[in-house]
Amino acid sequence: MKVYTITVNPSLDYVVSLDLLHLGEVNRAQEAKLFAGGKGINVSQVLTQLDVDNCALGFIGGSTGQELLQQLNQKKIKSDFTTIIEKTRINVKVKANQETELNASGPKISMQEQHTFKTKLTQLTPDDIVVMSGSLAKGLPDDFYFQLIDLVNEQGSQFVLDTSGQSLLDCLAKKPLMVKPNHHELADIFNTTLTTQAEIIAHGQKLQKMGAQNVIVSMAGEGAYLITEDAVYYAKPLAGEVINSVGAGDSMVAGFVGTYSQTQDTVAAFKMGVACGSATAFTEDIATEPQINQQLKRVEIIEI
Amino acid sequence: MKVYTITVNPSLDYVVSLDLLHLGEVNRAQEAKLFAGGKGINVSQVLTQLDVDNCALGFIGGSTGQELLQQLNQKKIKSDFTTIIEKTRINVKVKANQETELNASGPKISMQEQHTFKTKLTQLTPDDIVVMSGSLAKGLPDDFYFQLIDLVNEQGSQFVLDTSGQSLLDCLAKKPLMVKPNHHELADIFNTTLTTQAEIIAHGQKLQKMGAQNVIVSMAGEGAYLITEDAVYYAKPLAGEVINSVGAGDSMVAGFVGTYSQTQDTVAAFKMGVACGSATAFTEDIATEPQINQQLKRVEIIEI
């Protein structure tokens, strides 16, 4: 099985560090660096660390797109992006006394460019898994992910759409390989509050019955559940200092999908998902293979 | 005569517009655009508008350097940059309730890269004028401009170093074609206050006697003086709403040097300098040829 990740609106992240950001003034940065950013790209980065056959798809354009591609190449992340005329956006992240972000909306993607991209998906096989995550770029139709899901399903491939709220509910009928709301998102979906383990599991099972093959409910410092058609599993939380929650969700998706693609073992996939999510949360950047394997040894799964 | 402009530390300016910038939050930009920036590049842009034979020199590197080059090509600005390994910096300009800037220090430039650049200057002829302006990049020696001035003088070419304070004083012995302090900078240089016309002219004449071939003293809304070896001229201020003072000084340099390179007529050069400076001050961007010519008709020069 091969995994494809889709990042429709990737970014170059320009991380600028200084002591204090003064509004209305000229500030001098101590350090400034460009990084490739995007949720699907994070997933591909972790998959590459785990040595899972994968390919990053999406749209890139202009000199910023070329820079992004170069950064992926440096990290040995395989990709097959569709080139667009407008430039890949730059998001500015200011690391000062407070962390301030300035996100651009991203390039327009023409009908022709969308068509070129979709054509790639017609080459998928039933052995493939497609992971979609991140915001839609400007000018893409609201139902773009759903158009892609239909294409993926037509080829008999599996898909994961990393989203929440109504979009998550809407995709259930398309039989996603996995959905992964946290317990707050799960409560919001059903417009309720969830306090007990029994309540959380019951509502996770609702998502499963509505079409999700697997439901992971993460609860940050309180572990996570995996709900399958047949069983419920619980992963104990891993002790550690959370340094960075950005990319932890993407890492969990990568861990699950990566191991699933190699073993078709849902519980092993869940275990790797928990290890990857925790490993990234415990480091400043997306976790590396040694960091992931260190956490993997610590994950305990029990059937409930 | 041909004009060369030098921008040792050019930038890609990332101009991000939004209503309000909230510190410590994720802000969404309404618009975000990349522009080529740098004082010498501004001079080249105006020279190109005035159809003056010119070439932009300096250092560019990485994908950001390539983007900068592409932007110059789009504006038909001729250039011969020295390619460096590190990336050209990105400066962020946030246009919100307040204008906030985030400037990066710029790339390191190796000894080999400095050497490659200097070799270009050995090709200059006595018919050439070299304009140097803007901050030094990281790792360049403090006396880098002075090393360049010596090279320029060795070829018998003319130079303009657009600077202030001690650097301005220091370059006088090298006989610059022109220096252009404003009246505040002129007062600072001599650690005094200048209130009357006679005082301003007398101190401008000091700079002339110390080595500057021509001294322009600009006084924003109160016009400007040109002090030559033989005479003093006054340009009346042009009425108009100042929209943008950024680039006005660079435009003045371009106007002076451009017309001087074509006519060797110092007074005509002064007149064009005033027209270009005012035209840029009256518009949002660097002035275009029609805007400059509109102001040129209005400039009145009187000999004092």
XYZ file of C-alpha atoms in Angstrom:
608
model
C 0.000 0.000 0.000
C 1.135 3.502 -0.751
C 0.065 6.659 1.034
C -0.659 9.948 -0.733
C -1.013 13.135 1.267
C -2.803 16.136 -0.139
C -1.998 19.717 0.882
C -4.075 22.000 -1.320
C -2.846 25.224 0.291
C 0.731 24.655 1.489
C 2.818 27.543 2.771
C 6.328 28.739 3.185
C 6.516 29.540 6.868
C 8.757 32.528 7.555
C 9.751 32.217 11.194
C 11.133 35.487 12.511
C 12.651 35.641 15.996
C 13.238 38.735 18.077
C 12.959 39.779 21.708
C 10.033 42.154 21.517
C 7.706 42.995 18.640
C 6.824 46.696 18.705
C 3.668 47.615 16.787
C 4.000 50.663 14.558
C 7.795 50.486 14.447
C 10.665 49.080 12.436
C 11.778 45.908 14.231
C 15.046 44.104 13.577
C 14.896 40.321 13.593
C 17.582 38.290 15.340
C 16.911 35.322 13.115
C 14.652 34.590 10.178
C 14.167 31.271 8.435
C 11.935 29.740 5.781
C 10.283 26.344 6.293
C 7.900 24.264 4.189
C 4.527 24.188 5.922
C 1.183 22.460 5.560
C -0.715 19.705 7.338
C -0.394 17.136 4.551
C 3.311 17.913 4.274
C 3.678 17.277 8.022
C 2.021 13.892 7.501
C 4.404 13.115 4.634
C 7.378 14.162 6.744
C 6.455 11.682 9.485
C 5.669 8.936 6.944
C 9.116 9.493 5.423
C 10.676 9.187 8.885
C 8.790 5.908 9.334
C 10.017 4.702 5.934
C 6.464 4.376 4.649
C 6.100 4.637 0.868
C 4.370 7.980 0.409
C 4.004 10.936 -1.927
C 2.947 14.506 -1.146
C 0.401 15.990 -3.555
C -1.119 19.454 -3.779
C -0.560 22.753 -5.531
C 2.598 24.847 -5.613
C 3.452 27.968 -7.601
C 6.091 30.592 -8.221
C 9.452 31.030 -6.534
C 7.889 30.305 -3.144
C 6.591 27.009 -4.492
C 10.058 26.173 -5.791
C 11.558 26.951 -2.385
C 8.997 24.670 -0.749
C 9.841 21.874 -3.180
C 13.541 22.304 -2.454
C 12.897 22.011 1.274
C 10.924 18.787 0.759
C 13.734 17.416 -1.377
C 16.236 18.207 1.354
C 14.111 16.178 3.770
C 13.847 13.407 1.169
C 10.057 13.755 1.096
C 8.728 12.452 -2.228
C 6.220 14.700 -3.939
C 4.298 15.210 -7.143
C 2.804 18.668 -6.813
C 0.665 20.290 -9.469
C 2.234 23.553 -10.596
C -0.015 26.613 -10.569
C 0.536 30.109 -11.945
C 0.043 32.054 -8.701
C 2.600 31.924 -5.919
C 2.497 29.600 -2.927
C 1.658 31.765 0.085
C 4.070 32.853 2.812
C 2.841 32.696 6.407
C 4.776 34.792 8.891
C 5.311 33.446 12.412
C 6.815 35.987 14.770
C 8.511 34.439 17.789
C 8.833 37.277 20.283
C 7.451 37.991 23.752
C 4.182 36.729 22.301
C 3.823 34.432 19.293
C 2.042 36.275 16.531
C 1.047 34.740 13.206
C 0.176 36.396 9.929
C -1.447 33.951 7.560
C -2.087 34.677 3.904
C -5.122 33.222 2.166
C -3.165 31.562 -0.601
C -3.192 31.532 -4.375
C -6.100 31.199 -6.766
C -6.201 27.831 -8.457
C -7.737 27.813 -11.929
C -10.234 25.239 -13.172
C -7.549 23.889 -15.494
C -5.092 23.529 -12.586
C -7.751 21.771 -10.497
C -8.412 19.432 -13.420
C -4.706 18.618 -13.828
C -4.545 17.772 -10.127
C -7.643 15.563 -10.194
C -6.249 13.609 -13.119
C -3.454 12.373 -10.837
C -6.056 10.800 -8.533
C -7.473 8.702 -11.367
C -4.174 6.759 -11.248
C -4.849 5.519 -7.700
C -5.322 1.824 -6.995
C -7.277 -0.047 -4.301
C -3.932 -0.447 -2.505
C -3.608 3.294 -1.892
C -4.596 5.517 1.013
C -5.120 9.244 0.508
C -4.804 11.656 3.437
C -6.376 15.103 3.002
C -5.819 17.861 5.507
C -5.539 21.591 5.851
C -7.502 24.611 4.676
C -8.772 25.015 1.133
C -6.978 27.542 -1.052
C -8.756 30.655 -2.302
C -11.130 30.056 -5.146
C -11.416 26.292 -4.660
C -15.031 25.157 -4.402
C -16.223 24.460 -0.843
C -16.890 20.845 -1.752
C -13.412 20.321 -3.269
C -12.392 17.677 -0.713
C -15.663 15.859 -1.329
C -15.016 15.873 -5.073
C -11.621 14.318 -4.317
C -13.102 11.746 -1.941
C -15.483 10.601 -4.683
C -12.544 10.246 -7.067
C -10.573 8.278 -4.456
C -13.537 5.998 -3.734
C -14.076 5.406 -7.469
C -10.556 3.934 -7.651
C -11.326 1.733 -4.660
C -8.680 3.527 -2.552
C -9.075 4.453 1.095
C -9.158 8.027 2.378
C -8.654 10.014 5.586
C -10.026 13.567 5.770
C -8.531 15.323 8.773
C -11.262 17.772 9.631
C -13.842 18.532 12.300
C -17.424 19.695 12.733
C -19.891 19.425 9.876
C -17.222 18.402 7.322
C -16.341 15.422 9.498
C -19.997 14.424 9.771
C -20.481 14.906 6.040
C -17.590 12.611 5.098
C -18.785 9.654 7.186
C -21.124 8.401 4.465
C -18.056 8.076 2.210
C -16.531 5.486 4.608
C -13.281 7.127 5.719
C -10.531 4.759 6.908
C -10.324 6.829 10.078
C -11.638 9.979 11.694
C -9.907 11.541 14.676
C -11.906 14.143 16.602
C -10.660 15.058 20.052
C -13.197 14.741 22.860
C -14.180 18.416 22.625
C -14.751 18.183 18.882
C -16.737 14.972 19.407
C -18.967 16.735 21.929
C -19.427 19.710 19.583
C -20.446 17.455 16.701
C -23.336 16.135 18.756
C -23.974 19.494 20.398
C -23.567 17.986 23.856
C -21.058 17.646 26.695
C -19.139 14.427 27.289
C -17.826 13.771 30.756
C -17.620 10.027 31.352
C -15.625 7.396 29.469
C -18.898 5.640 28.625
C -20.310 8.807 27.051
C -17.186 9.421 24.979
C -17.102 5.852 23.717
C -20.834 5.863 22.952
C -20.532 9.001 20.826
C -17.395 7.712 19.109
C -19.359 4.581 18.264
C -22.048 6.759 16.709
C -19.458 8.084 14.237
C -18.384 4.512 13.536
C -21.963 3.438 12.850
C -22.441 6.461 10.589
C -19.642 5.198 8.336
C -16.137 5.724 9.768
C -14.168 2.457 9.641
C -12.160 3.557 12.663
C -12.691 6.386 15.133
C -9.840 7.735 17.246
C -10.877 10.060 20.064
C -7.847 11.837 21.458
C -8.034 13.449 24.872
C -4.668 15.204 25.068
C -3.239 14.416 28.509
C -5.826 11.709 29.185
C -4.950 9.234 26.451
C -7.001 8.189 23.456
C -9.635 5.679 22.361
C -9.789 3.646 19.190
C -13.266 2.520 18.260
C -13.592 -0.097 15.559
C -16.599 -2.043 14.324
C -15.816 -4.841 16.777
C -14.004 -3.360 19.738
C -12.851 -0.380 21.776
C -9.212 0.201 22.742
C -7.668 2.671 25.120
C -4.148 4.085 24.952
C -2.841 5.445 28.230
C -1.368 8.946 28.053
C 2.416 9.081 27.795
C 4.108 11.147 30.469
C 6.193 13.997 29.066
C 6.387 17.744 28.724
C 4.282 19.090 25.874
C 6.534 21.562 24.043
C 4.625 21.925 20.803
C 1.081 20.869 19.976
C 1.405 22.032 16.353
C 1.743 19.040 14.075
C 0.898 16.518 16.809
C -2.452 15.735 15.155
C -0.795 15.406 11.750
C 1.789 13.079 13.300
C -0.942 10.914 14.804
C -2.614 10.624 11.396
C 0.743 9.730 9.826
C 1.488 7.079 12.452
C -1.909 5.431 12.084
C -2.054 5.530 8.284
C 1.608 4.566 7.892
C 1.420 1.417 10.006
C -2.003 0.542 8.614
C -0.647 0.780 5.075
C 2.111 -1.653 5.981
C 0.248 -4.115 8.238
C -3.532 -3.575 7.860
C -3.460 -4.028 11.639
C -5.719 -1.373 13.145
C -4.492 -1.756 16.711
C -0.809 -1.578 15.700
C -1.711 1.488 13.624
C -3.393 3.104 16.642
C -0.324 2.371 18.733
C 1.972 4.052 16.203
C -0.449 6.975 15.908
C -0.239 7.593 19.658
C 3.568 7.278 19.558
C 3.940 9.774 16.686
C 1.474 12.289 18.130
C 3.207 12.188 21.525
C 6.721 12.297 20.050
C 5.902 15.470 18.111
C 4.193 17.035 21.134
C 7.351 16.391 23.167
C 9.710 18.096 20.690
C 10.038 21.507 19.056
C 9.566 20.254 15.523
C 7.886 17.322 13.795
C 9.250 14.182 15.481
C 12.021 12.127 13.945
C 12.207 8.332 13.686
C 14.333 7.829 16.846
C 12.014 10.079 18.854
C 8.977 8.173 17.574
C 10.455 4.766 18.362
C 11.352 5.920 21.845
C 7.679 6.741 22.476
C 6.425 3.623 20.685
C 8.075 1.438 23.316
C 6.098 3.258 26.002
C 2.606 3.044 24.455
C 0.234 0.696 26.266
C -3.015 -0.310 24.612
C -5.779 -2.084 26.482
C -9.021 -3.453 25.096
C -12.052 -2.175 26.924
C 28.097 57.663 -19.341
C 26.560 54.670 -17.689
C 25.241 54.445 -14.143
C 25.756 51.436 -11.873
C 23.766 51.131 -8.671
C 24.938 48.910 -5.847
C 22.579 47.261 -3.360
C 24.673 44.996 -1.158
C 21.759 43.853 1.011
C 18.604 43.873 -1.141
C 15.380 42.412 0.165
C 12.173 40.834 -0.909
C 9.578 43.015 0.756
C 6.544 41.008 1.856
C 3.749 43.545 2.220
C 0.877 42.114 4.233
C -2.359 44.092 4.569
C -5.039 43.581 7.172
C -7.367 45.735 9.294
C -5.880 45.148 12.710
C -2.745 43.306 13.786
C -3.362 41.463 17.054
C -0.216 40.555 18.962
C -0.117 37.018 20.290
C -2.783 35.770 17.865
C -3.227 34.171 14.465
C -4.063 37.002 12.064
C -5.462 36.515 8.588
C -4.134 38.821 5.895
C -6.467 40.410 3.368
C -3.679 40.757 0.869
C -0.032 39.769 0.710
C 2.450 40.615 -2.008
C 6.174 40.314 -2.661
C 8.196 43.240 -4.022
C 11.867 43.712 -4.814
C 13.338 46.154 -2.299
C 16.565 48.014 -1.710
C 17.783 51.588 -2.030
C 20.047 50.968 -5.010
C 17.254 49.055 -6.734
C 14.959 52.055 -6.213
C 17.575 54.238 -7.890
C 17.797 51.802 -10.804
C 14.026 51.722 -11.120
C 13.862 55.524 -11.502
C 16.850 55.540 -13.880
C 15.067 52.941 -16.006
C 11.945 55.130 -16.029
C 14.122 58.047 -17.188
C 15.643 55.856 -19.929
C 19.130 56.304 -18.459
C 21.586 53.504 -19.282
C 22.018 51.746 -15.939
C 22.733 48.425 -14.297
C 21.878 47.222 -10.789
C 24.686 45.421 -8.970
C 24.798 43.712 -5.599
C 24.353 40.272 -4.068
C 21.404 37.908 -4.432
C 20.957 34.336 -3.291
C 18.507 31.460 -3.116
C 14.904 31.315 -4.234
C 14.266 34.747 -2.736
C 17.115 36.140 -4.834
C 15.613 34.535 -7.924
C 12.241 36.074 -7.140
C 13.902 39.486 -6.759
C 15.608 39.076 -10.117
C 12.329 38.100 -11.755
C 10.690 41.234 -10.369
C 13.491 43.431 -11.750
C 13.149 41.736 -15.138
C 9.409 42.433 -15.137
C 10.190 46.112 -14.578
C 12.853 45.935 -17.322
C 15.564 46.938 -14.841
C 18.938 45.721 -16.091
C 21.078 43.979 -13.520
C 24.237 41.962 -13.026
C 24.002 40.641 -9.472
C 26.608 38.439 -7.875
C 25.071 35.155 -6.789
C 25.698 34.109 -3.192
C 24.983 30.852 -1.381
C 22.767 32.236 1.390
C 19.255 33.505 0.682
C 18.334 37.108 0.011
C 16.438 38.325 3.099
C 12.691 38.869 3.338
C 11.507 42.016 5.121
C 7.921 41.964 6.321
C 5.876 45.173 6.152
C 2.527 44.918 7.897
C 0.001 47.491 6.735
C -2.646 47.523 9.440
C -3.940 50.124 11.900
C -0.251 50.869 12.456
C 2.544 50.146 10.016
C 4.891 47.596 11.527
C 8.098 46.401 9.909
C 10.154 43.293 10.569
C 13.548 43.535 8.966
C 15.954 40.632 8.690
C 19.688 41.236 8.855
C 20.442 39.532 5.564
C 22.733 36.792 4.317
C 26.382 36.206 5.042
C 28.574 37.018 2.078
C 31.766 34.982 1.848
C 35.192 36.440 1.028
C 35.049 34.635 -2.326
C 31.644 36.167 -3.097
C 32.916 39.629 -2.122
C 35.889 39.100 -4.396
C 33.698 38.047 -7.350
C 31.657 41.205 -6.861
C 34.667 43.499 -6.667
C 36.047 42.049 -9.885
C 33.031 43.527 -11.704
C 34.069 47.012 -10.558
C 37.496 46.652 -12.188
C 35.619 46.790 -15.531
C 34.423 50.359 -14.902
C 35.533 53.237 -17.118
C 35.964 56.972 -16.451
C 32.578 57.413 -18.146
C 30.762 55.535 -15.389
C 29.016 56.663 -12.215
C 28.502 54.266 -9.330
C 25.730 54.865 -6.793
C 26.019 53.029 -3.467
C 23.199 53.044 -0.971
C 21.574 51.000 1.732
C 22.728 48.997 4.730
C 25.648 46.581 4.656
C 24.823 42.875 4.729
C 25.841 40.712 7.682
C 29.475 39.785 7.721
C 30.626 42.455 5.294
C 33.497 44.535 6.686
C 32.459 47.959 8.019
C 34.662 49.656 5.452
C 33.208 47.696 2.520
C 31.790 50.787 0.801
C 35.154 52.507 1.209
C 36.905 49.545 -0.373
C 34.475 49.880 -3.291
C 34.985 53.653 -3.537
C 38.730 53.114 -3.862
C 38.121 50.599 -6.645
C 35.755 53.023 -8.409
C 38.241 55.882 -8.093
C 41.044 53.689 -9.420
C 39.070 53.248 -12.645
C 38.562 57.011 -12.827
C 34.807 56.607 -12.411
C 32.588 58.856 -10.317
C 30.714 57.719 -7.222
C 27.802 58.714 -5.023
C 27.521 57.202 -1.531
C 24.055 57.855 -0.154
C 24.740 57.957 3.551
C 24.769 60.314 6.524
C 26.762 61.155 9.635
C 30.347 60.033 9.976
C 30.267 57.874 6.799
C 29.295 60.944 4.797
C 32.132 62.967 6.318
C 34.574 60.117 5.742
C 33.766 59.813 2.035
C 34.344 63.508 1.250
C 38.083 63.040 0.830
C 37.287 60.543 -1.949
C 35.596 63.341 -3.981
C 32.019 62.090 -4.369
C 30.072 63.436 -7.340
C 27.343 64.453 -4.925
C 26.302 64.197 -1.296
C 22.750 64.882 -0.211
C 22.219 65.421 3.522
C 18.932 66.976 4.589
C 19.217 70.092 6.764
C 18.867 68.058 9.979
C 21.618 65.654 8.923
C 23.791 68.612 7.909
C 23.336 70.164 11.357
C 24.105 66.816 13.042
C 27.321 66.408 11.064
C 28.617 69.676 12.484
C 27.018 69.117 15.855
C 25.137 72.405 15.637
C 21.702 73.827 14.811
C 20.991 75.524 11.500
C 18.143 78.008 11.350
C 18.863 80.593 8.672
C 19.378 80.116 4.944
C 22.858 81.615 5.313
C 23.820 79.076 7.974
C 22.564 76.131 5.903
C 24.424 77.302 2.807
C 27.615 77.995 4.771
C 27.642 74.486 6.227
C 26.797 72.921 2.854
C 29.759 74.834 1.445
C 31.953 73.318 4.132
C 31.113 69.835 2.769
C 31.901 71.079 -0.715
C 35.266 72.417 0.394
C 35.991 69.130 2.170
C 35.712 67.292 -1.155
C 32.147 66.855 -2.391
C 31.836 68.021 -5.983
C 28.207 68.907 -5.390
C 26.174 69.215 -2.213
C 22.396 69.005 -2.220
C 20.713 70.027 1.020
C 17.079 68.980 1.000
C 14.651 70.602 3.397
C 11.483 68.562 2.762
C 8.640 71.090 2.460
C 11.000 74.030 2.210
C 12.817 73.219 -1.003
C 16.451 72.316 -1.552
C 19.847 73.899 -2.184
C 22.506 72.847 -4.633
C 25.979 73.993 -3.686
C 28.694 73.699 -6.302
C 32.249 74.967 -6.353
C 31.124 78.150 -8.095
C 27.550 78.838 -7.118
C 24.512 78.158 -4.947
C 21.090 77.310 -6.352
C 17.718 77.058 -4.678
C 14.792 74.898 -5.784
C 11.424 76.063 -4.476
C 9.331 73.352 -2.847
C 6.667 71.820 -5.089
C 3.153 71.979 -3.681
C 1.536 68.575 -3.288
C 0.374 66.027 -0.760
C 3.208 63.863 0.545
C 1.853 60.300 0.439
C 5.075 58.362 0.787
C 8.504 59.568 1.823
C 10.058 56.099 1.340
C 12.133 56.108 -1.815
C 11.951 59.885 -2.278
C 15.643 60.258 -1.400
C 16.590 57.393 -3.732
C 14.530 59.040 -6.467
C 16.334 62.346 -5.945
C 19.701 60.592 -6.287
C 18.474 58.846 -9.447
C 17.225 62.087 -10.988
C 20.471 63.918 -10.289
C 22.809 61.138 -11.381
C 20.688 60.200 -14.395
C 20.574 63.673 -15.892
C 24.194 64.330 -14.957
C 25.252 61.142 -16.749
C 23.471 62.318 -19.886
C 24.280 66.057 -19.844
C 27.094 66.722 -17.334
C 24.909 69.755 -16.499
C 24.803 70.020 -12.709
C 21.893 72.444 -12.558
C 19.760 70.374 -14.941
C 20.672 67.346 -12.825
C 19.566 69.157 -9.655
C 16.286 70.103 -11.331
C 15.594 66.466 -12.298
C 16.585 65.339 -8.794
C 13.988 67.643 -7.255
C 11.369 66.475 -9.774
C 12.014 62.779 -9.093
C 12.107 63.171 -5.310
C 8.847 65.135 -5.310
C 7.134 62.810 -7.798
C 7.864 59.784 -5.601
C 6.790 61.639 -2.449
C 3.459 62.436 -4.149
C 2.662 58.834 -5.084
C 2.305 55.490 -3.309
C 5.173 53.809 -5.104
C 8.387 54.862 -6.813
C 7.402 57.509 -9.396
C 6.954 56.660 -13.065
C 8.217 58.660 -16.042
C 4.920 60.571 -16.655
C 4.694 61.481 -12.954
C 8.306 62.689 -12.979
C 7.861 64.784 -16.108
C 4.738 66.356 -14.651
C 6.783 67.572 -11.672
C 9.791 68.524 -13.796
C 7.699 71.200 -15.518
C 6.950 72.744 -12.146
C 10.492 72.907 -10.732
C 11.909 76.421 -10.445
C 15.610 76.896 -9.799
C 17.068 80.266 -8.847
C 20.708 81.138 -8.375
C 21.421 82.731 -5.043
